[in-house]
């Protein structure tokens, strides 16, 4: 249930409403917006008569949230969530660019690519240290050694970092070195992991599962929010369909849908969505036009010899050229890069 307070509601009136809701057995989430305060009351109370709240002083309106995801929904929180990490804002007017290799491979590679990312004006460096590979015989990532390399490369270039966490046991070590947790497509419904990430302080980027509906994806975000971490961003990375010309099918329409039904920032990952470098720039341009709050793009200085996802990595010069195009598209829709 969402309780919208009058613009003129006093502090005492708001406290009184909260007290009543708590007495009725609801869990409270207050959000103080620019215009007015909205209180989310969570808890299933079949047959609860909303008039009991509507008549309280200071209340403008009360309505039920019909979507199964509550805290992730727009009706729960009207203002868009803007996540602040160091001096970077995700979900604001500026479209945030995240770039880097699929996997952290060596010091030389990471320092080289971090410099490219920084020179391009992108703010966030990516790189996997714990890799979810389809084959157990493929490169599994450098682990903690890789995290140290990425942290050092990011510090030198004033970048924020993101890396994938695959299991609960990796949370502490990743939190020590890295700014944002990434939950990969294969782990979108690892609810035990999501609950633990909800108890951490750092932002989480939740990728859409390989065969997840938008509602299932938002329910997974709800697990993180419900456990206390409000800093969740979503990432569309393509879904599995019958098509074989692409690695996955990029669900571009998920971007405006999520923007409408949720307040959480949406990032698009055209690299994993397509799997082929020639398809990445067109889909990156489309994602910006569709309203994504950010892009995650894999780059590599030597893709032929990359230890993972070489075929979808952009060469640094191609990435730089793409950004110039993206800037024009962003401007056309009154955003910035
Ligand atoms: C990745 O970003 O490195 C990755 C493995 O992506 P996904 O979980 O979307 O496959
Ligand atoms: Mn990859």
mmCIF file of N, CA and C and ligand atoms in Angstrom, residues 102 126 131-132 164 182 184-186 207 237 269 272 298, ligand 1:
data_model
loop_
_atom_site.group_PDB
_atom_site.id
_atom_site.type_symbol
_atom_site.label_atom_id
_atom_site.label_comp_id
_atom_site.label_asym_id
_atom_site.label_seq_id
_atom_site.Cartn_x
_atom_site.Cartn_y
_atom_site.Cartn_z
ATOM 1 N N UNK A 102 36.287 -8.346 -20.569
ATOM 2 C CA UNK A 102 35.432 -9.369 -19.957
ATOM 3 C C UNK A 102 36.124 -9.847 -18.683
ATOM 4 N N UNK A 126 35.141 -2.016 -15.793
ATOM 5 C CA UNK A 126 34.672 -3.364 -15.507
ATOM 6 C C UNK A 126 35.797 -4.376 -15.710
ATOM 7 N N UNK A 131 34.803 -15.773 -12.809
ATOM 8 C CA UNK A 131 34.061 -15.849 -14.071
ATOM 9 C C UNK A 131 33.092 -17.025 -14.136
ATOM 10 N N UNK A 132 31.850 -16.770 -14.548
ATOM 11 C CA UNK A 132 30.867 -17.853 -14.711
ATOM 12 C C UNK A 132 30.978 -18.456 -16.111
ATOM 13 N N UNK A 164 31.902 -8.972 -11.060
ATOM 14 C CA UNK A 164 30.844 -9.944 -10.745
ATOM 15 C C UNK A 164 31.139 -10.744 -9.479
ATOM 16 N N UNK A 182 28.413 -6.839 -9.288
ATOM 17 C CA UNK A 182 27.591 -7.249 -10.427
ATOM 18 C C UNK A 182 27.072 -8.650 -10.158
ATOM 19 N N UNK A 184 25.529 -11.684 -12.137
ATOM 20 C CA UNK A 184 25.448 -12.107 -13.528
ATOM 21 C C UNK A 184 24.107 -12.760 -13.843
ATOM 22 N N UNK A 185 23.866 -12.883 -15.160
ATOM 23 C CA UNK A 185 22.600 -13.450 -15.635
ATOM 24 C C UNK A 185 22.326 -14.823 -15.014
ATOM 25 N N UNK A 186 23.389 -15.613 -14.903
ATOM 26 C CA UNK A 186 23.196 -16.981 -14.394
ATOM 27 C C UNK A 186 22.832 -17.025 -12.915
ATOM 28 N N UNK A 207 21.946 -8.222 -13.373
ATOM 29 C CA UNK A 207 21.694 -8.530 -14.780
ATOM 30 C C UNK A 207 20.436 -9.375 -14.924
ATOM 31 N N UNK A 237 20.814 -7.600 -20.704
ATOM 32 C CA UNK A 237 21.973 -8.181 -21.402
ATOM 33 C C UNK A 237 21.546 -9.245 -22.419
ATOM 34 N N UNK A 269 23.637 -3.747 -21.821
ATOM 35 C CA UNK A 269 24.904 -4.419 -22.132
ATOM 36 C C UNK A 269 24.813 -5.011 -23.532
ATOM 37 N N UNK A 272 27.200 -8.557 -24.303
ATOM 38 C CA UNK A 272 26.699 -9.905 -24.039
ATOM 39 C C UNK A 272 25.378 -10.152 -24.772
ATOM 40 N N UNK A 298 32.193 -4.235 -23.466
ATOM 41 C CA UNK A 298 33.492 -4.910 -23.322
ATOM 42 C C UNK A 298 34.470 -4.406 -24.380
HETATM 43 C C1 LIG B 1 29.877 -10.473 -17.728
HETATM 44 O O1 LIG B 1 29.408 -9.322 -17.678
HETATM 45 O O2 LIG B 1 31.089 -10.696 -17.708
HETATM 46 C C2 LIG B 1 28.963 -11.637 -17.839
HETATM 47 C C3 LIG B 1 29.387 -12.865 -17.622
HETATM 48 O O3 LIG B 1 27.731 -11.304 -18.214
HETATM 49 P P1 LIG B 1 26.352 -12.132 -18.155
HETATM 50 O O4 LIG B 1 26.144 -12.507 -16.724
HETATM 51 O O5 LIG B 1 25.366 -11.120 -18.653
HETATM 52 O O6 LIG B 1 26.492 -13.290 -19.064
#
